Each structure stands twice: as structure tokens, then as C-alpha cells.
PDB file of C-alpha atoms in Angstrom:
ATOM      1  CA  MET A   1      62.377 -14.057-109.961  1.00  0.00           C
ATOM      2  CA  ARG A   2      62.879 -17.730-109.202  1.00  0.00           C
ATOM      3  CA  LYS A   3      65.022 -18.245-112.318  1.00  0.00           C
ATOM      4  CA  ILE A   4      67.334 -15.391-111.340  1.00  0.00           C
ATOM      5  CA  ALA A   5      67.980 -16.917-107.917  1.00  0.00           C
ATOM      6  CA  SER A   6      68.777 -20.253-109.563  1.00  0.00           C
ATOM      7  CA  LEU A   7      71.180 -18.628-112.003  1.00  0.00           C
ATOM      8  CA  VAL A   8      72.985 -16.783-109.224  1.00  0.00           C
ATOM      9  CA  SER A   9      73.414 -20.010-107.271  1.00  0.00           C
ATOM     10  CA  PHE A  10      74.622 -21.747-110.408  1.00  0.00           C
ATOM     11  CA  PHE A  11      77.252 -19.101-111.132  1.00  0.00           C
ATOM     12  CA  VAL A  12      78.485 -19.111-107.537  1.00  0.00           C
ATOM     13  CA  PHE A  13      78.827 -22.897-107.722  1.00  0.00           C
ATOM     14  CA  ILE A  14      80.851 -22.696-110.938  1.00  0.00           C
ATOM     15  CA  PHE A  15      82.954 -19.887-109.470  1.00  0.00           C
ATOM     16  CA  LEU A  16      83.984 -22.060-106.539  1.00  0.00           C
ATOM     17  CA  LEU A  17      84.638 -25.125-108.703  1.00  0.00           C
ATOM     18  CA  GLN A  18      86.961 -23.192-110.991  1.00  0.00           C
ATOM     19  CA  GLY A  19      89.093 -22.181-107.997  1.00  0.00           C
ATOM     20  CA  VAL A  20      88.898 -18.479-108.714  1.00  0.00           C
ATOM     21  CA  ALA A  21      88.311 -17.464-105.102  1.00  0.00           C
ATOM     22  CA  GLN A  22      91.476 -16.760-103.156  1.00  0.00           C
ATOM     23  CA  GLN A  23      89.935 -16.766 -99.697  1.00  0.00           C
ATOM     24  CA  THR A  24      86.646 -18.064 -98.401  1.00  0.00           C
ATOM     25  CA  THR A  25      85.450 -17.815 -94.828  1.00  0.00           C
ATOM     26  CA  VAL A  26      82.188 -19.257 -93.585  1.00  0.00           C
ATOM     27  CA  SER A  27      81.136 -18.981 -89.967  1.00  0.00           C
ATOM     28  CA  SER A  28      78.157 -19.507 -87.729  1.00  0.00           C
ATOM     29  CA  GLY A  29      77.871 -16.536 -85.404  1.00  0.00           C
ATOM     30  CA  ASN A  30      80.836 -14.260 -84.767  1.00  0.00           C
ATOM     31  CA  LEU A  31      84.140 -14.981 -86.444  1.00  0.00           C
ATOM     32  CA  SER A  32      86.794 -16.340 -84.133  1.00  0.00           C
ATOM     33  CA  LEU A  33      90.343 -15.094 -84.147  1.00  0.00           C
ATOM     34  CA  LEU A  34      91.301 -17.848 -86.608  1.00  0.00           C
ATOM     35  CA  ASN A  35      90.551 -15.598 -89.575  1.00  0.00           C
ATOM     36  CA  LYS A  36      92.931 -12.908 -88.310  1.00  0.00           C
ATOM     37  CA  ASN A  37      95.635 -15.253 -87.052  1.00  0.00           C
ATOM     38  CA  ILE A  38      96.427 -17.553 -89.970  1.00  0.00           C
ATOM     39  CA  LEU A  39      99.638 -17.276 -91.931  1.00  0.00           C
ATOM     40  CA  PHE A  40     101.205 -19.608 -94.447  1.00  0.00           C
ATOM     41  CA  TYR A  41     104.402 -19.074 -96.382  1.00  0.00           C
ATOM     42  CA  PRO A  42     106.140 -19.080 -98.770  1.00  0.00           C
ATOM     43  CA  ASN A  43     103.584 -18.655-101.503  1.00  0.00           C
ATOM     44  CA  PRO A  44     104.489 -19.608-104.203  1.00  0.00           C
ATOM     45  CA  ALA A  45     106.220 -22.637-102.687  1.00  0.00           C
ATOM     46  CA  SER A  46     108.272 -25.514-104.064  1.00  0.00           C
ATOM     47  CA  ASN A  47     109.508 -27.730-101.205  1.00  0.00           C
ATOM     48  CA  THR A  48     107.757 -26.892 -97.938  1.00  0.00           C
ATOM     49  CA  ILE A  49     105.198 -24.473 -96.572  1.00  0.00           C
ATOM     50  CA  ASN A  50     104.777 -23.256 -93.022  1.00  0.00           C
ATOM     51  CA  ILE A  51     101.260 -22.944 -91.621  1.00  0.00           C
ATOM     52  CA  ASN A  52     100.858 -20.839 -88.461  1.00  0.00           C
ATOM     53  CA  TYR A  53      97.582 -20.054 -86.698  1.00  0.00           C
ATOM     54  CA  SER A  54      96.020 -19.328 -83.336  1.00  0.00           C
ATOM     55  CA  ILE A  55      92.721 -20.482 -81.886  1.00  0.00           C
ATOM     56  CA  ASN A  56      90.975 -18.870 -78.941  1.00  0.00           C
ATOM     57  CA  THR A  57      89.103 -21.926 -77.615  1.00  0.00           C
ATOM     58  CA  SER A  58      89.639 -25.676 -77.501  1.00  0.00           C
ATOM     59  CA  GLN A  59      88.186 -27.139 -80.705  1.00  0.00           C
ATOM     60  CA  PHE A  60      88.562 -29.744 -83.434  1.00  0.00           C
ATOM     61  CA  VAL A  61      90.920 -28.574 -86.187  1.00  0.00           C
ATOM     62  CA  CYS A  62      91.288 -30.103 -89.641  1.00  0.00           C
ATOM     63  CA  ILE A  63      93.899 -28.789 -92.087  1.00  0.00           C
ATOM     64  CA  SER A  64      94.091 -30.216 -95.598  1.00  0.00           C
ATOM     65  CA  ILE A  65      95.434 -29.282 -99.010  1.00  0.00           C
ATOM     66  CA  TYR A  66      93.199 -29.815-102.047  1.00  0.00           C
ATOM     67  CA  ASN A  67      93.829 -29.784-105.780  1.00  0.00           C
ATOM     68  CA  GLN A  68      91.757 -27.752-108.235  1.00  0.00           C
ATOM     69  CA  ILE A  69      89.099 -30.447-108.610  1.00  0.00           C
ATOM     70  CA  GLY A  70      88.522 -30.722-104.877  1.00  0.00           C
ATOM     71  CA  GLN A  71      90.501 -33.878-104.105  1.00  0.00           C
ATOM     72  CA  GLU A  72      92.376 -33.903-100.811  1.00  0.00           C
ATOM     73  CA  VAL A  73      96.057 -34.358-101.673  1.00  0.00           C
ATOM     74  CA  ILE A  74      97.609 -33.772 -98.230  1.00  0.00           C
ATOM     75  CA  SER A  75      96.043 -34.137 -94.794  1.00  0.00           C
ATOM     76  CA  VAL A  76      98.071 -32.029 -92.383  1.00  0.00           C
ATOM     77  CA  ILE A  77      96.148 -32.543 -89.136  1.00  0.00           C
ATOM     78  CA  LYS A  78      92.785 -33.731 -87.831  1.00  0.00           C
ATOM     79  CA  GLU A  79      92.554 -33.441 -84.049  1.00  0.00           C
ATOM     80  CA  THR A  80      91.109 -31.510 -81.129  1.00  0.00           C
ATOM     81  CA  GLN A  81      93.465 -28.733 -80.076  1.00  0.00           C
ATOM     82  CA  LYS A  82      93.555 -26.510 -77.017  1.00  0.00           C
ATOM     83  CA  GLU A  83      93.574 -22.722 -77.138  1.00  0.00           C
ATOM     84  CA  GLY A  84      96.936 -21.535 -78.393  1.00  0.00           C
ATOM     85  CA  THR A  85      99.262 -20.937 -81.310  1.00  0.00           C
ATOM     86  CA  TYR A  86     100.277 -23.743 -83.662  1.00  0.00           C
ATOM     87  CA  SER A  87     102.863 -24.120 -86.407  1.00  0.00           C
ATOM     88  CA  TYR A  88     103.305 -26.881 -88.998  1.00  0.00           C
ATOM     89  CA  GLU A  89     105.902 -27.401 -91.704  1.00  0.00           C
ATOM     90  CA  VAL A  90     104.368 -29.313 -94.613  1.00  0.00           C
ATOM     91  CA  ASN A  91     106.349 -31.037 -97.369  1.00  0.00           C
ATOM     92  CA  VAL A  92     104.748 -30.192-100.740  1.00  0.00           C
ATOM     93  CA  GLU A  93     107.482 -31.646-102.997  1.00  0.00           C
ATOM     94  CA  LYS A  94     105.217 -34.466-104.207  1.00  0.00           C
ATOM     95  CA  LEU A  95     102.662 -31.986-105.564  1.00  0.00           C
ATOM     96  CA  GLY A  96     102.924 -31.017-109.212  1.00  0.00           C
ATOM     97  CA  ILE A  97     103.276 -27.420-110.311  1.00  0.00           C
ATOM     98  CA  GLY A  98      99.919 -25.685-110.097  1.00  0.00           C
ATOM     99  CA  ILE A  99      97.262 -24.126-107.909  1.00  0.00           C
ATOM    100  CA  TYR A 100      96.093 -25.800-104.706  1.00  0.00           C
ATOM    101  CA  PHE A 101      93.950 -24.772-101.755  1.00  0.00           C
ATOM    102  CA  ILE A 102      94.715 -24.950 -98.037  1.00  0.00           C
ATOM    103  CA  ARG A 103      91.559 -25.433 -95.992  1.00  0.00           C
ATOM    104  CA  ILE A 104      91.419 -25.018 -92.227  1.00  0.00           C
ATOM    105  CA  ASN A 105      88.186 -26.200 -90.629  1.00  0.00           C
ATOM    106  CA  THR A 106      87.488 -25.717 -86.923  1.00  0.00           C
ATOM    107  CA  GLY A 107      83.902 -26.931 -86.903  1.00  0.00           C
ATOM    108  CA  LYS A 108      82.755 -23.381 -86.213  1.00  0.00           C
ATOM    109  CA  GLU A 109      84.251 -21.903 -89.360  1.00  0.00           C
ATOM    110  CA  PHE A 110      86.454 -22.756 -92.274  1.00  0.00           C
ATOM    111  CA  ILE A 111      88.982 -20.763 -94.218  1.00  0.00           C
ATOM    112  CA  THR A 112      90.281 -21.582 -97.685  1.00  0.00           C
ATOM    113  CA  ARG A 113      93.411 -19.953 -99.070  1.00  0.00           C
ATOM    114  CA  LYS A 114      95.037 -20.338-102.490  1.00  0.00           C
ATOM    115  CA  LEU A 115      98.497 -21.954-102.621  1.00  0.00           C
ATOM    116  CA  ILE A 116     100.726 -21.888-105.686  1.00  0.00           C
ATOM    117  CA  ILE A 117     103.309 -24.644-106.186  1.00  0.00           C
ATOM    118  CA  SER A 118     106.081 -23.597-108.568  1.00  0.00           C
TER     119      SER A 118
END
């Protein structure tokens, strides 16, 4: 039984490293409105992407873009924000063609979404 649990953990770890997951949400307690109120477009993108989201309480927000091996390639914002709706236009021209991941972390939860640069 112990070996099976280890194998499951191992496969989940590999799954996340390979970048197969399109969306991941982890939260402590109830999910906030962030999960329902995040939008980024266009996807696929070539020059810029727009990231729009709403938060329902004042909290620290960190938005970054990562490559397939987990390196942060663009830091969009890292600051405490008040309740409200936010919009950012991010230049992605310097990124090579491929698959990237946008990660929004509020301290209470994080969301990862797949981004394709064409």
C-alpha cells in the first residue's frame, strides 16, 4: 500500500513538470471569486496578452509567467491590492514560440493557466 501511494505522488509530480495541466487551483478553505473572475486573452498570443481579474478582499497578488521548466520569465505584478477589478496588458514579444504558464497567487490560493505563444 505504501508503494502505491509513492507511485501516485511520483506520477502527479511528473505530470506537473511536463506542463500537461491546463489549469490548477489550490486553496485553503473556500475558493474566493478569483477562480471565477480571471480572464486572459488572446490565447494563442504573439505580441501582448491582457490579464483581467477581480478580488473580493484586500490581499497580496503576484502574477508571473513561467516557461515549461518552471523558470519565471516575466513578473507582471507583486503587490498588495484592494478589493476590485484589475487589468494588465503584458508584452510577450520577447518570449519564444511555445507553451508558457500564467500563475496568479493571492496568498490564499493560486491559479495556473496555460498560455501559448505563436
